[in-house]
CSV table of C-alpha atoms in Angstrom, one decimal:
chain,number,residue,atom,x,y,z
A,19,MET,CA,-2.0,10.1,52.1
A,20,ARG,CA,-0.6,11.5,55.1
A,21,HIS,CA,-2.4,14.7,56.8
A,22,PRO,CA,0.1,17.4,58.3
A,23,THR,CA,-1.0,18.0,61.8
A,24,ALA,CA,-1.0,20.5,64.1
A,25,THR,CA,-0.4,20.5,68.3
A,26,ALA,CA,-3.5,22.4,70.0
A,27,GLN,CA,-2.6,25.0,72.2
A,28,ALA,CA,-5.4,26.7,74.4
A,29,ALA,CA,-6.5,30.3,73.7
A,30,PRO,CA,-5.4,32.6,75.8
A,31,GLY,CA,-7.5,34.4,78.3
A,32,PRO,CA,-8.9,37.4,79.5
A,33,PHE,CA,-5.9,37.8,81.3
A,34,GLY,CA,-2.7,36.3,79.2
A,35,SER,CA,-2.1,33.1,78.9
A,36,ARG,CA,-1.0,30.4,81.1
A,37,GLY,CA,2.8,31.1,83.5
A,38,ASP,CA,1.4,35.2,82.9
A,39,VAL,CA,2.1,37.9,85.9
A,40,LEU,CA,-0.8,40.6,84.8
A,41,THR,CA,-0.5,43.9,87.5
A,42,LEU,CA,-3.5,45.5,88.3
A,43,PRO,CA,-5.8,47.2,90.9
A,44,LEU,CA,-6.7,44.1,94.3
A,45,GLN,CA,-10.6,44.4,93.2
A,46,ASN,CA,-10.1,43.7,89.3
A,47,ALA,CA,-8.1,40.3,90.3
A,48,LEU,CA,-10.8,39.3,92.9
A,49,LYS,CA,-13.7,40.1,90.7
A,50,ALA,CA,-10.9,37.7,88.2
A,51,ILE,CA,-10.5,34.8,90.7
A,52,PRO,CA,-14.0,32.0,89.7
A,53,VAL,CA,-15.9,31.0,91.8
A,54,GLN,CA,-17.8,28.0,92.7
A,55,ALA,CA,-19.0,25.3,95.6
A,56,ALA,CA,-15.9,23.7,97.6
A,57,ASP,CA,-16.1,20.0,96.8
A,58,ARG,CA,-14.0,17.6,99.0
A,59,THR,CA,-14.3,14.1,96.6
A,60,GLY,CA,-11.7,11.9,96.8
A,61,TYR,CA,-9.8,13.9,99.1
A,62,GLN,CA,-6.3,12.3,100.5
A,63,ARG,CA,-4.4,13.6,103.4
A,64,THR,CA,-1.2,11.8,100.5
A,65,SER,CA,-1.9,13.4,97.7
A,66,PHE,CA,-0.5,16.0,99.6
A,67,LYS,CA,3.4,14.1,99.2
A,68,HIS,CA,5.1,15.8,102.2
A,69,TRP,CA,7.3,16.9,104.6
A,70,ILE,CA,10.1,16.4,101.5
A,71,ASP,CA,13.6,17.4,102.0
A,72,ALA,CA,13.9,19.8,98.7
A,73,ASP,CA,17.8,21.3,99.1
A,74,LYS,CA,18.6,17.1,100.5
A,75,ASP,CA,20.7,18.8,103.1
A,76,GLY,CA,19.0,16.5,105.3
A,77,CYS,CA,16.2,18.8,107.1
A,78,ASN,CA,12.6,18.3,106.6
A,79,THR,CA,10.1,20.4,105.4
A,80,ARG,CA,9.2,20.6,109.3
A,81,ALA,CA,12.8,20.7,110.2
A,82,GLU,CA,14.1,23.7,108.2
A,83,ILE,CA,10.3,26.0,109.6
A,84,LEU,CA,11.6,24.4,113.0
A,85,LYS,CA,15.5,26.3,112.7
A,86,ALA,CA,13.6,28.8,110.3
A,87,GLU,CA,11.3,30.2,113.8
A,88,ALA,CA,13.2,30.0,116.6
A,89,PHE,CA,13.5,32.5,118.2
A,90,ILE,CA,16.3,30.5,120.6
A,91,THR,CA,18.1,28.1,118.4
A,92,PRO,CA,17.9,24.4,118.7
A,93,GLU,CA,20.9,22.1,118.6
A,94,GLN,CA,20.5,19.8,115.5
A,95,GLY,CA,22.1,16.2,115.3
A,96,PRO,CA,22.8,13.2,113.4
A,97,ASN,CA,19.4,13.2,110.4
A,98,CYS,CA,18.4,16.9,111.7
A,99,LYS,CA,17.3,15.1,115.1
A,100,LEU,CA,16.5,19.3,116.2
A,101,SER,CA,17.0,19.4,120.8
A,102,GLY,CA,16.7,22.5,123.0
A,103,GLY,CA,15.4,25.6,120.7
A,104,GLU,CA,12.3,27.7,121.7
A,105,TRP,CA,9.7,28.9,120.0
A,106,TYR,CA,6.9,31.1,120.0
A,107,SER,CA,3.4,29.9,119.0
A,108,ALA,CA,0.7,32.9,117.4
A,109,TYR,CA,-2.4,30.7,117.5
A,110,ASP,CA,-2.4,30.8,120.9
A,111,ASN,CA,0.0,33.2,122.5
A,112,GLN,CA,1.9,30.8,124.2
A,113,TYR,CA,6.3,30.2,124.8
A,114,LEU,CA,7.8,26.6,124.1
A,115,ASP,CA,10.7,24.8,124.4
A,116,ALA,CA,10.9,21.6,122.9
A,117,PRO,CA,10.3,20.5,119.0
A,118,GLY,CA,8.4,18.0,120.3
A,119,LYS,CA,5.4,20.4,121.9
A,120,LEU,CA,5.4,22.1,118.6
A,121,ASP,CA,3.5,20.5,115.4
A,122,VAL,CA,3.9,22.3,111.6
A,123,ASP,CA,0.7,24.1,110.2
A,124,HIS,CA,-1.0,24.9,106.8
A,125,ARG,CA,-2.4,28.2,107.4
A,126,VAL,CA,-4.1,27.5,104.3
A,127,PRO,CA,-5.2,23.1,105.1
A,128,LEU,CA,-5.0,20.7,103.3
A,129,ALA,CA,-7.6,19.6,102.9
A,130,GLU,CA,-9.8,23.0,102.0
A,131,THR,CA,-7.0,23.6,99.5
A,132,TRP,CA,-8.8,20.3,97.9
A,133,ASP,CA,-12.1,21.3,98.1
A,134,SER,CA,-10.9,24.8,96.5
A,135,GLY,CA,-9.4,23.6,93.5
A,136,ALA,CA,-6.1,22.3,94.6
A,137,SER,CA,-8.2,18.8,93.2
A,138,GLN,CA,-7.1,20.2,89.9
A,139,TRP,CA,-3.5,20.8,90.6
A,140,THR,CA,-0.3,18.6,89.9
A,141,ALA,CA,0.5,16.0,92.3
A,142,LYS,CA,3.8,18.3,92.2
A,143,GLU,CA,2.3,21.6,91.9
A,144,ARG,CA,0.2,19.5,96.6
A,145,GLU,CA,3.8,18.7,96.9
A,146,GLU,CA,5.1,22.2,96.9
A,147,TYR,CA,1.7,23.8,98.2
A,148,ALA,CA,2.8,21.2,101.1
A,149,ASN,CA,5.7,22.2,102.0
A,150,ASP,CA,5.8,25.7,100.7
A,151,LEU,CA,9.0,27.8,102.4
A,152,GLY,CA,8.5,30.7,100.6
A,153,ASP,CA,6.4,31.9,102.4
A,154,ASP,CA,5.9,33.2,106.0
A,155,HIS,CA,2.5,32.7,106.5
A,156,SER,CA,2.0,29.2,104.3
A,157,VAL,CA,3.4,27.0,106.7
A,158,ILE,CA,4.6,27.8,110.5
A,159,ALA,CA,5.0,25.7,114.0
A,160,VAL,CA,2.4,26.1,116.2
A,161,SER,CA,2.1,24.7,119.8
A,162,ALA,CA,0.7,21.2,119.0
A,163,LYS,CA,-2.5,21.8,120.9
A,164,THR,CA,-3.9,24.2,119.2
A,165,ASN,CA,-3.1,22.7,116.0
A,166,ARG,CA,-5.0,19.4,117.1
A,167,SER,CA,-7.6,21.3,117.8
A,168,LYS,CA,-8.1,22.8,114.1
A,169,VAL,CA,-7.6,20.2,112.1
A,170,ASP,CA,-8.4,20.4,108.9
A,171,GLN,CA,-11.4,23.0,109.5
A,172,ALA,CA,-11.9,26.4,107.9
A,173,PRO,CA,-11.8,29.7,109.1
A,174,SER,CA,-16.1,30.0,109.3
A,175,THR,CA,-16.0,27.0,112.1
A,176,TRP,CA,-12.0,27.2,113.4
A,177,MET,CA,-10.0,30.6,114.6
A,178,PRO,CA,-6.5,30.5,117.0
A,179,PRO,CA,-7.9,31.2,120.4
A,180,PHE,CA,-5.7,34.2,120.9
A,181,GLU,CA,-7.3,36.9,119.2
A,182,GLY,CA,-3.9,39.1,118.1
A,183,ASP,CA,-3.7,36.0,115.6
A,184,ARG,CA,-7.2,36.3,113.8
A,185,THR,CA,-6.8,38.7,112.0
A,186,LEU,CA,-3.9,37.1,109.3
A,187,ASN,CA,-6.2,33.5,109.5
A,188,GLU,CA,-9.9,35.8,108.6
A,189,GLN,CA,-7.2,38.0,105.9
A,190,ARG,CA,-5.7,35.1,104.3
A,191,PRO,CA,-5.6,34.8,100.5
A,192,PRO,CA,-6.5,31.6,98.8
A,193,ALA,CA,-4.2,29.0,98.7
A,194,GLN,CA,-2.1,28.2,96.0
A,195,PRO,CA,1.6,26.7,94.9
A,196,SER,CA,4.4,28.0,95.7
A,197,ALA,CA,6.2,27.9,91.6
A,198,ALA,CA,9.5,27.0,93.9
A,199,ALA,CA,9.7,25.6,97.6
A,200,GLY,CA,13.5,24.8,99.7
A,201,ALA,CA,14.0,28.7,101.0
A,202,ARG,CA,12.0,31.5,102.9
A,203,SER,CA,12.8,34.1,100.1
A,204,ALA,CA,10.5,36.2,97.2
A,205,PHE,CA,8.4,33.9,95.5
A,206,GLN,CA,5.9,33.6,91.8
A,207,ARG,CA,2.7,31.9,93.3
A,208,HIS,CA,1.0,30.0,90.5
A,209,VAL,CA,-2.7,28.3,90.8
A,210,PRO,CA,-5.0,26.5,88.4
A,211,ALA,CA,-7.3,29.3,87.8
A,212,ALA,CA,-6.3,32.8,89.3
A,213,ALA,CA,-5.1,33.7,91.6
A,214,ALA,CA,-4.5,37.4,93.2
A,215,ARG,CA,-1.4,38.7,96.1
A,216,ARG,CA,-1.4,42.2,97.7
A,217,LYS,CA,2.0,44.2,96.8
A,218,CYS,CA,1.6,47.8,97.4
A,219,GLY,CA,-2.5,48.9,96.6
A,220,CYS,CA,-1.8,45.6,93.4
A,221,CYS,CA,-1.8,43.0,92.7
A,222,GLN,CA,0.3,40.4,90.4
A,223,VAL,CA,-2.0,38.5,88.9
A,224,GLY,CA,-0.4,34.3,88.1
A,225,LEU,CA,-2.1,32.3,85.5
A,226,GLY,CA,-1.6,28.9,86.5
A,227,PRO,CA,-2.6,25.6,85.1
A,228,GLY,CA,-6.4,25.3,83.7
């Protein structure tokens, strides 16, 4: 005799169900974030697929960042090859006049996101984080020299040479993948447990996988 079956679903947590968005005071949101020791076990940079061409326009994420952040627009040739243009590197307060002099950097390094829980993200979520065009502070163009001195270090061991850029590094929120990459626009963030996003004195908290 066959017995009826039911699909098991995770019970809602104290802040609701996966995917819910809540608005609450910043301090309450911060207290809701689980705290545990960092763990780099199993980390490989290839776990974060990048750079992708999310909108299929021929320009990958790196090129999209360079185009968006240039204050003198570069020329775009075949296969989105960029030339000319001018950029400002916030890490070292320098102006650069060629795409090859810049790297595109994740302010929160990929390795650090892995340490902090990205090992539990899906491959798609890691790809979205690595190619996040939804937040102007997530992935930025900086001088190659400063980015390569940073490598995958956390703020506790590396800070930008230019002091004017240090506050943002010190106050940056926990790493979180964008719900949709491909355009610099407002976006809904979601993370394996819960994360806070400051907005008008309070926070929206997205409950992601996990």
